[in-house]
mmCIF file of C-alpha atoms in Angstrom:
data_model
loop_
_atom_site.group_PDB
_atom_site.id
_atom_site.type_symbol
_atom_site.label_atom_id
_atom_site.label_comp_id
_atom_site.label_asym_id
_atom_site.label_seq_id
_atom_site.Cartn_x
_atom_site.Cartn_y
_atom_site.Cartn_z
ATOM 1 C CA MET A 210 -30.437 7.428 18.294
ATOM 2 C CA SER A 211 -27.584 9.405 16.745
ATOM 3 C CA GLY A 212 -29.006 12.527 18.394
ATOM 4 C CA VAL A 213 -28.967 10.788 21.778
ATOM 5 C CA TYR A 214 -25.359 9.703 21.219
ATOM 6 C CA ALA A 215 -24.367 13.268 20.252
ATOM 7 C CA PHE A 216 -26.096 14.701 23.336
ATOM 8 C CA PHE A 217 -24.290 12.442 25.784
ATOM 9 C CA ALA A 218 -20.977 12.894 23.934
ATOM 10 C CA ARG A 219 -21.270 16.665 24.402
ATOM 11 C CA ILE A 220 -22.065 16.249 28.100
ATOM 12 C CA ASP A 221 -19.099 13.903 28.542
ATOM 13 C CA ARG A 222 -16.788 16.396 26.846
ATOM 14 C CA LYS A 223 -18.075 19.333 28.891
ATOM 15 C CA ILE A 224 -17.642 17.547 32.222
ATOM 16 C CA LYS A 225 -14.217 16.058 31.556
ATOM 17 C CA SER A 226 -12.766 19.138 29.842
ATOM 18 C CA LYS A 227 -13.325 21.251 32.960
ATOM 19 C CA ASN A 228 -10.492 19.560 34.823
ATOM 20 C CA ALA A 229 -8.217 18.734 31.894
ATOM 21 C CA VAL A 230 -4.558 18.641 32.926
ATOM 22 C CA LYS A 231 -1.595 20.205 31.152
ATOM 23 C CA LEU A 232 1.364 17.837 31.350
ATOM 24 C CA ALA A 233 4.905 19.048 31.924
ATOM 25 C CA LYS A 234 6.038 17.371 28.703
ATOM 26 C CA PRO A 235 4.795 17.571 25.095
ATOM 27 C CA VAL A 236 1.687 15.515 24.293
ATOM 28 C CA ILE A 237 0.857 14.209 20.817
ATOM 29 C CA SER A 238 -2.485 12.501 20.318
ATOM 30 C CA VAL A 239 -3.138 9.968 17.568
ATOM 31 C CA GLY A 240 -6.830 9.288 17.091
ATOM 32 C CA ASN A 241 -9.697 9.267 14.649
ATOM 33 C CA ILE A 242 -13.146 10.707 14.139
ATOM 34 C CA THR A 243 -14.763 7.422 13.132
ATOM 35 C CA TRP A 244 -15.483 4.104 14.784
ATOM 36 C CA GLY A 245 -13.434 1.182 13.502
ATOM 37 C CA GLY A 246 -10.037 0.702 11.931
ATOM 38 C CA THR A 247 -8.274 3.727 10.486
ATOM 39 C CA GLY A 248 -4.675 2.506 10.732
ATOM 40 C CA LYS A 249 -4.196 4.359 14.012
ATOM 41 C CA THR A 250 -1.984 1.780 15.745
ATOM 42 C CA PRO A 251 0.620 1.593 12.922
ATOM 43 C CA VAL A 252 0.799 5.419 13.028
ATOM 44 C CA VAL A 253 1.328 5.335 16.818
ATOM 45 C CA ILE A 254 4.135 2.806 16.319
ATOM 46 C CA LYS A 255 5.722 4.862 13.528
ATOM 47 C CA LEU A 256 5.561 8.017 15.669
ATOM 48 C CA ALA A 257 7.006 6.267 18.726
ATOM 49 C CA ARG A 258 9.845 4.810 16.653
ATOM 50 C CA LEU A 259 10.577 8.222 15.138
ATOM 51 C CA LEU A 260 10.789 9.903 18.539
ATOM 52 C CA SER A 261 12.740 7.044 20.139
ATOM 53 C CA GLY A 262 15.174 7.101 17.234
ATOM 54 C CA ALA A 263 15.713 10.814 17.897
ATOM 55 C CA GLY A 264 16.799 9.975 21.442
ATOM 56 C CA LYS A 265 13.523 10.873 23.169
ATOM 57 C CA LYS A 266 12.132 8.819 26.037
ATOM 58 C CA VAL A 267 8.609 8.118 24.794
ATOM 59 C CA CYS A 268 5.605 7.171 26.906
ATOM 60 C CA VAL A 269 2.503 5.852 25.154
ATOM 61 C CA LEU A 270 -0.725 6.245 27.131
ATOM 62 C CA SER A 271 -3.511 3.886 26.078
ATOM 63 C CA ARG A 272 -6.867 2.986 27.520
ATOM 64 C CA GLY A 273 -6.285 -0.711 26.860
ATOM 65 C CA TYR A 274 -9.627 -1.319 25.171
ATOM 66 C CA LYS A 275 -11.352 -4.625 26.011
ATOM 67 C CA ARG A 276 -8.720 -5.837 28.433
ATOM 68 C CA LYS A 277 -9.576 -9.282 29.741
ATOM 69 C CA ILE A 278 -8.285 -8.497 33.238
ATOM 70 C CA SER A 279 -9.513 -5.117 34.445
ATOM 71 C CA SER A 280 -7.538 -2.970 36.867
ATOM 72 C CA ARG A 281 -8.657 0.131 38.736
ATOM 73 C CA GLY A 282 -5.323 1.860 38.352
ATOM 74 C CA PRO A 283 -2.747 2.202 35.574
ATOM 75 C CA VAL A 284 -0.963 -0.904 34.298
ATOM 76 C CA VAL A 285 2.638 -0.564 33.133
ATOM 77 C CA VAL A 286 2.817 -2.722 30.025
ATOM 78 C CA SER A 287 6.472 -1.858 29.410
ATOM 79 C CA ASP A 288 8.961 0.287 31.316
ATOM 80 C CA GLY A 289 11.131 0.693 28.236
ATOM 81 C CA ALA A 290 13.417 -2.110 29.362
ATOM 82 C CA GLY A 291 11.021 -5.046 29.166
ATOM 83 C CA ILE A 292 7.418 -6.256 29.112
ATOM 84 C CA LEU A 293 5.864 -6.171 32.592
ATOM 85 C CA SER A 294 2.278 -7.314 31.985
ATOM 86 C CA SER A 295 0.286 -9.921 30.107
ATOM 87 C CA VAL A 296 -1.881 -9.264 27.068
ATOM 88 C CA GLU A 297 -4.917 -10.018 29.266
ATOM 89 C CA GLU A 298 -3.935 -7.109 31.550
ATOM 90 C CA SER A 299 -2.960 -4.685 28.818
ATOM 91 C CA GLY A 300 -5.154 -5.442 25.807
ATOM 92 C CA ASP A 301 -3.877 -6.358 22.357
ATOM 93 C CA GLU A 302 -2.947 -2.933 20.974
ATOM 94 C CA PRO A 303 -0.842 -1.698 23.960
ATOM 95 C CA MET A 304 1.010 -5.035 23.930
ATOM 96 C CA LEU A 305 1.646 -4.744 20.198
ATOM 97 C CA ILE A 306 2.975 -1.189 20.666
ATOM 98 C CA ALA A 307 5.222 -2.301 23.539
ATOM 99 C CA ARG A 308 6.686 -5.162 21.502
ATOM 100 C CA SER A 309 7.079 -3.025 18.376
ATOM 101 C CA VAL A 310 8.895 -0.172 20.157
ATOM 102 C CA PRO A 311 11.033 -1.879 22.843
ATOM 103 C CA GLY A 312 12.483 1.361 24.230
ATOM 104 C CA ALA A 313 9.105 3.018 24.807
ATOM 105 C CA ILE A 314 7.210 3.125 28.087
ATOM 106 C CA VAL A 315 3.641 1.915 27.563
ATOM 107 C CA ILE A 316 0.978 2.413 30.232
ATOM 108 C CA CYS A 317 -2.701 1.583 29.941
ATOM 109 C CA GLY A 318 -5.569 2.755 32.105
ATOM 110 C CA LYS A 319 -8.928 4.458 31.804
ATOM 111 C CA ASP A 320 -7.652 7.686 33.417
ATOM 112 C CA ARG A 321 -4.740 8.749 31.254
ATOM 113 C CA GLY A 322 -4.045 11.709 33.496
ATOM 114 C CA GLU A 323 -3.363 9.236 36.291
ATOM 115 C CA SER A 324 -1.225 7.134 33.946
ATOM 116 C CA ALA A 325 0.771 10.228 32.957
ATOM 117 C CA ALA A 326 1.336 11.167 36.616
ATOM 118 C CA LEU A 327 2.709 7.677 37.240
ATOM 119 C CA ALA A 328 5.043 8.005 34.263
ATOM 120 C CA LEU A 329 6.315 11.447 35.302
ATOM 121 C CA LYS A 330 6.968 10.206 38.819
ATOM 122 C CA ASN A 331 8.826 7.020 37.915
ATOM 123 C CA TYR A 332 10.353 7.553 34.463
ATOM 124 C CA ASN A 333 12.336 10.273 32.750
ATOM 125 C CA VAL A 334 9.720 10.939 30.070
ATOM 126 C CA ASP A 335 10.443 13.409 27.241
ATOM 127 C CA VAL A 336 7.205 13.155 25.268
ATOM 128 C CA PHE A 337 3.782 11.518 25.625
ATOM 129 C CA ILE A 338 1.723 9.867 22.898
ATOM 130 C CA LEU A 339 -2.006 9.528 23.540
ATOM 131 C CA ASP A 340 -3.235 6.395 21.769
ATOM 132 C CA ASP A 341 -6.800 6.962 20.529
ATOM 133 C CA GLY A 342 -6.810 10.385 22.117
ATOM 134 C CA PHE A 343 -8.944 12.596 19.863
ATOM 135 C CA GLN A 344 -12.034 12.098 22.055
ATOM 136 C CA HIS A 345 -10.088 12.015 25.335
ATOM 137 C CA TRP A 346 -10.749 15.187 27.308
ATOM 138 C CA LYS A 347 -8.804 14.804 30.564
ATOM 139 C CA VAL A 348 -5.348 15.530 29.107
ATOM 140 C CA LEU A 349 -4.523 18.601 27.023
ATOM 141 C CA ARG A 350 -2.309 18.010 24.011
ATOM 142 C CA ASP A 351 0.058 19.994 21.862
ATOM 143 C CA LEU A 352 -0.798 18.225 18.607
ATOM 144 C CA ASP A 353 -3.818 16.189 17.513
ATOM 145 C CA ILE A 354 -3.131 13.775 14.662
ATOM 146 C CA VAL A 355 -6.311 12.348 13.131
ATOM 147 C CA CYS A 356 -6.203 9.189 11.021
ATOM 148 C CA VAL A 357 -8.655 8.638 8.178
ATOM 149 C CA ASN A 358 -9.217 5.328 6.398
ATOM 150 C CA ALA A 359 -9.164 5.950 2.644
ATOM 151 C CA LYS A 360 -11.266 2.818 2.055
ATOM 152 C CA ASN A 361 -14.138 4.146 4.190
ATOM 153 C CA PRO A 362 -13.313 7.673 5.327
ATOM 154 C CA PHE A 363 -16.558 8.863 6.930
ATOM 155 C CA GLY A 364 -19.153 6.169 6.253
ATOM 156 C CA ASN A 365 -22.569 7.626 5.456
ATOM 157 C CA GLY A 366 -21.759 10.886 7.228
ATOM 158 C CA CYS A 367 -23.929 10.043 10.247
ATOM 159 C CA LEU A 368 -23.006 9.720 13.901
ATOM 160 C CA ILE A 369 -23.018 6.410 15.769
ATOM 161 C CA PRO A 370 -25.189 4.299 15.717
ATOM 162 C CA ALA A 371 -26.654 5.332 12.343
ATOM 163 C CA GLY A 372 -23.142 5.770 10.956
ATOM 164 C CA ILE A 373 -19.503 5.459 12.009
ATOM 165 C CA LEU A 374 -18.751 9.067 13.028
ATOM 166 C CA ARG A 375 -17.805 9.531 16.676
ATOM 167 C CA GLU A 376 -18.179 13.319 16.265
ATOM 168 C CA PRO A 377 -19.479 15.651 13.546
ATOM 169 C CA LEU A 378 -16.945 16.281 10.793
ATOM 170 C CA SER A 379 -16.829 19.922 11.866
ATOM 171 C CA GLU A 380 -14.762 18.780 14.879
ATOM 172 C CA LEU A 381 -11.868 18.055 12.542
ATOM 173 C CA LYS A 382 -11.074 21.719 13.163
ATOM 174 C CA ARG A 383 -9.247 20.598 16.335
ATOM 175 C CA ALA A 384 -6.773 18.525 14.321
ATOM 176 C CA GLY A 385 -3.251 19.746 13.685
ATOM 177 C CA LEU A 386 -2.425 17.052 11.149
ATOM 178 C CA ILE A 387 -4.507 14.587 9.118
ATOM 179 C CA VAL A 388 -3.092 11.237 7.998
ATOM 180 C CA ILE A 389 -5.041 9.426 5.267
ATOM 181 C CA ASN A 390 -4.120 5.753 5.548
ATOM 182 C CA ASN A 391 -4.519 2.844 3.115
ATOM 183 C CA THR A 392 -4.184 5.110 0.096
ATOM 184 C CA ASN A 393 -2.729 2.231 -1.930
ATOM 185 C CA PHE A 394 -6.178 0.619 -2.013
ATOM 186 C CA VAL A 395 -8.111 3.499 -3.642
ATOM 187 C CA ARG A 396 -8.007 5.565 -6.828
ATOM 188 C CA ALA A 397 -6.469 9.053 -7.051
ATOM 189 C CA SER A 398 -9.902 10.585 -7.719
ATOM 190 C CA GLU A 399 -11.217 9.086 -4.453
ATOM 191 C CA LEU A 400 -8.288 10.563 -2.507
ATOM 192 C CA GLU A 401 -8.926 13.977 -4.002
ATOM 193 C CA ALA A 402 -12.588 13.778 -2.935
ATOM 194 C CA ILE A 403 -11.575 12.834 0.617
ATOM 195 C CA GLU A 404 -9.154 15.745 0.812
ATOM 196 C CA ARG A 405 -11.827 18.164 -0.411
ATOM 197 C CA GLU A 406 -14.174 16.936 2.318
ATOM 198 C CA ILE A 407 -11.457 17.374 4.944
ATOM 199 C CA ALA A 408 -10.574 20.869 3.686
ATOM 200 C CA ALA A 409 -14.210 21.902 4.092
ATOM 201 C CA HIS A 410 -13.894 21.364 7.848
ATOM 202 C CA CYS A 411 -10.303 22.123 8.844
ATOM 203 C CA ALA A 412 -7.129 23.868 7.707
ATOM 204 C CA ALA A 413 -4.727 21.191 8.953
ATOM 205 C CA PRO A 414 -2.178 19.816 6.485
ATOM 206 C CA VAL A 415 -2.964 16.394 5.023
ATOM 207 C CA VAL A 416 -0.441 13.616 4.431
ATOM 208 C CA ARG A 417 -1.028 10.304 2.680
ATOM 209 C CA SER A 418 0.261 6.894 3.648
ATOM 210 C CA ALA A 419 0.167 3.364 2.273
ATOM 211 C CA LEU A 420 0.052 0.120 4.200
ATOM 212 C CA LYS A 421 3.309 -1.652 3.395
ATOM 213 C CA ALA A 422 3.691 -5.362 4.043
ATOM 214 C CA GLU A 423 7.241 -5.645 5.356
ATOM 215 C CA TYR A 424 8.001 -9.293 6.031
ATOM 216 C CA PHE A 425 6.769 -12.633 7.310
ATOM 217 C CA ALA A 426 8.131 -14.040 10.575
ATOM 218 C CA ARG A 427 7.416 -17.280 12.397
ATOM 219 C CA LEU A 428 5.959 -17.204 15.900
ATOM 220 C CA ASP A 429 9.146 -18.831 17.167
ATOM 221 C CA GLY A 430 11.056 -15.746 15.991
ATOM 222 C CA SER A 431 12.752 -17.290 12.979
ATOM 223 C CA LEU A 432 12.305 -16.165 9.388
ATOM 224 C CA PRO A 433 10.961 -18.528 6.701
ATOM 225 C CA ASP A 434 13.339 -19.511 3.915
ATOM 226 C CA ALA A 435 10.884 -18.354 1.258
ATOM 227 C CA ARG A 436 7.588 -16.553 0.937
ATOM 228 C CA PRO A 437 4.672 -19.016 1.038
ATOM 229 C CA LYS A 438 2.782 -19.607 -2.208
ATOM 230 C CA ALA A 439 -0.507 -20.303 -0.410
ATOM 231 C CA ALA A 440 -1.808 -19.805 3.121
ATOM 232 C CA VAL A 441 -4.748 -19.882 5.502
ATOM 233 C CA LEU A 442 -5.443 -16.539 7.199
ATOM 234 C CA MET A 443 -6.792 -15.787 10.661
ATOM 235 C CA SER A 444 -7.458 -12.246 11.859
ATOM 236 C CA ALA A 445 -9.479 -10.264 14.373
ATOM 237 C CA ILE A 446 -9.021 -6.641 13.368
ATOM 238 C CA ALA A 447 -11.295 -3.849 12.213
ATOM 239 C CA ASN A 448 -10.325 -4.288 8.552
ATOM 240 C CA ASN A 449 -9.945 -7.993 7.908
ATOM 241 C CA ASP A 450 -10.362 -7.445 4.158
ATOM 242 C CA LEU A 451 -7.351 -5.110 4.064
ATOM 243 C CA PHE A 452 -5.252 -7.763 5.767
ATOM 244 C CA LYS A 453 -6.252 -10.263 3.084
ATOM 245 C CA ALA A 454 -5.453 -7.715 0.365
ATOM 246 C CA SER A 455 -2.001 -7.115 1.893
ATOM 247 C CA VAL A 456 -1.224 -10.834 1.890
ATOM 248 C CA GLU A 457 -2.464 -11.248 -1.685
ATOM 249 C CA SER A 458 -0.407 -8.244 -2.804
ATOM 250 C CA LEU A 459 2.670 -10.324 -1.964
ATOM 251 C CA GLY A 460 1.575 -13.042 -4.364
ATOM 252 C CA VAL A 461 0.230 -15.432 -1.714
ATOM 253 C CA LYS A 462 -2.908 -17.385 -2.611
ATOM 254 C CA VAL A 463 -5.436 -17.310 0.244
ATOM 255 C CA LEU A 464 -7.047 -20.723 0.657
ATOM 256 C CA LYS A 465 -9.268 -19.751 3.578
ATOM 257 C CA HIS A 466 -9.714 -16.767 5.863
ATOM 258 C CA TYR A 467 -11.001 -17.121 9.427
ATOM 259 C CA GLN A 468 -12.326 -13.648 10.284
ATOM 260 C CA TYR A 469 -13.340 -12.392 13.727
ATOM 261 C CA ARG A 470 -14.425 -9.002 15.086
ATOM 262 C CA ASP A 471 -11.874 -6.460 16.276
ATOM 263 C CA HIS A 472 -10.413 -7.208 19.743
ATOM 264 C CA PHE A 473 -11.861 -10.735 19.638
ATOM 265 C CA LYS A 474 -10.606 -12.860 22.529
ATOM 266 C CA TYR A 475 -9.172 -16.025 21.034
ATOM 267 C CA SER A 476 -9.324 -19.385 22.735
ATOM 268 C CA GLU A 477 -7.530 -22.627 22.004
ATOM 269 C CA ALA A 478 -10.494 -23.732 19.884
ATOM 270 C CA GLU A 479 -10.067 -21.068 17.154
ATOM 271 C CA VAL A 480 -6.327 -21.662 16.909
ATOM 272 C CA SER A 481 -6.722 -25.438 16.805
ATOM 273 C CA ASN A 482 -9.388 -25.110 14.117
ATOM 274 C CA ALA A 483 -7.117 -23.008 11.902
ATOM 275 C CA LEU A 484 -4.162 -25.381 12.323
ATOM 276 C CA SER A 485 -6.081 -28.604 11.769
ATOM 277 C CA GLY A 486 -5.872 -30.186 8.365
ATOM 278 C CA LEU A 487 -3.327 -27.791 6.889
ATOM 279 C CA PRO A 488 -1.802 -29.088 3.639
ATOM 280 C CA ASP A 489 1.963 -29.649 3.680
ATOM 281 C CA GLY A 490 3.903 -26.423 3.337
ATOM 282 C CA VAL A 491 0.856 -24.220 3.918
ATOM 283 C CA PRO A 492 1.100 -21.887 6.945
ATOM 284 C CA VAL A 493 -1.458 -19.930 8.931
ATOM 285 C CA ILE A 494 -0.792 -16.211 8.560
ATOM 286 C CA VAL A 495 -1.939 -13.732 11.234
ATOM 287 C CA THR A 496 -1.482 -10.027 11.892
ATOM 288 C CA ALA A 497 1.083 -8.799 14.409
ATOM 289 C CA LYS A 498 -1.844 -7.708 16.589
ATOM 290 C CA ASP A 499 -3.317 -11.220 16.546
ATOM 291 C CA ALA A 500 0.050 -12.838 17.181
ATOM 292 C CA VAL A 501 0.281 -11.346 20.677
ATOM 293 C CA LYS A 502 -3.031 -13.025 21.555
ATOM 294 C CA ILE A 503 -2.715 -16.464 20.008
ATOM 295 C CA SER A 504 0.895 -17.438 20.758
ATOM 296 C CA ARG A 505 -0.050 -19.052 24.079
ATOM 297 C CA TYR A 506 -2.469 -21.397 22.285
ATOM 298 C CA VAL A 507 -0.096 -22.585 19.550
ATOM 299 C CA PRO A 508 1.575 -25.952 20.336
ATOM 300 C CA LYS A 509 5.385 -25.827 20.310
ATOM 301 C CA ASP A 510 5.571 -28.183 17.369
ATOM 302 C CA SER A 511 3.331 -25.843 15.345
ATOM 303 C CA LEU A 512 5.123 -22.531 16.041
ATOM 304 C CA SER A 513 6.969 -22.729 12.729
ATOM 305 C CA ARG A 514 3.648 -23.156 10.868
ATOM 306 C CA VAL A 515 2.237 -19.816 12.021
ATOM 307 C CA LEU A 516 3.538 -16.677 10.349
ATOM 308 C CA LEU A 517 2.832 -13.074 11.253
ATOM 309 C CA LEU A 518 2.739 -10.373 8.614
ATOM 310 C CA ASP A 519 4.317 -7.164 9.807
ATOM 311 C CA ASN A 520 2.681 -4.120 8.177
ATOM 312 C CA THR A 521 4.072 -0.622 8.473
ATOM 313 C CA VAL A 522 2.924 2.833 7.428
ATOM 314 C CA GLU A 523 4.869 4.360 4.567
ATOM 315 C CA PHE A 524 4.199 7.956 3.559
ATOM 316 C CA ASN A 525 3.725 8.489 -0.174
ATOM 317 C CA HIS A 526 2.811 12.173 0.051
ATOM 318 C CA GLY A 527 3.736 14.778 2.644
ATOM 319 C CA GLU A 528 6.356 12.962 4.729
ATOM 320 C CA GLN A 529 8.327 16.187 5.250
ATOM 321 C CA VAL A 530 5.154 17.846 6.540
ATOM 322 C CA TRP A 531 4.767 14.980 9.042
ATOM 323 C CA LEU A 532 8.380 15.299 10.197
ATOM 324 C CA SER A 533 8.195 19.092 10.499
ATOM 325 C CA LYS A 534 4.980 18.949 12.557
ATOM 326 C CA ILE A 535 6.436 16.410 14.983
ATOM 327 C CA ARG A 536 9.739 18.258 15.397
ATOM 328 C CA GLU A 537 7.987 21.603 15.823
ATOM 329 C CA THR A 538 5.669 20.182 18.501
ATOM 330 C CA VAL A 539 8.428 18.515 20.505
ATOM 331 C CA ARG A 540 10.772 21.486 20.207
ATOM 332 C CA SER A 541 8.301 24.259 21.055
ATOM 333 C CA SER A 542 6.344 22.566 23.870
#
């Protein structure tokens, strides 16, 4: 089956690459070579914040994976001044990006060339970020950033469905920068082995990052007076175990963890189940990605009992390389 997947992936690339468009502004792609969570979205957010902070008008182009309400054309999630769509129209990750980087334009749609044309026509865009763009062939880019999960970098080395690789590792040669995420959860010897494997397939510089738990915030926007001593967790992300580890690293005892698959569509039932029977002083903690999906189902009198944990990417090796690559790409394109 992996051979069948590889065959059709090559055909898809060949067809779509023929008419790939070169945009009038710099394009930076953030993607991965594996299926599942690699910390891509936090890297997109960090990149968008970096560029916005430098005075650039950023436009993030996303497919909007598993949107509940499908649209034939592009959907403007944010115009840089405010949120213009619902999470059902945009998908959870584009909405999270839009809320995390208020000044950025965020557009989702299957055809990112069409989304880019819309952005160039209506907004004064300085730079584009392709969210999950490593296997997107319709838009040419000036820099490909590939994220690797240190906890499970390449699985068993096989392509989908036998493994988690979306492409052979040899295709890392297209990358201009590799970001190894979640390095705070593995040993130094494991990181060195990952870097050797990467070096066997590409010459791109490698930077390391750790997942840093920044703060807890209530769904009503307020901050708790103190960090909770114990909590119930609820998450629907690719790496639920890493979320639990992040919470525990802050000294919070996890009483129970309701885990769902990535991009799971919550209903009132799951939220009600997590909130029911909570001991006094014990909150439900969710990820920022889950918070955008569940807030509509949380009763007003329970908003203060739901906390979101905001995680960010913090470079612990090679940050200057990251900064130089970004500046060089934006300046020279």
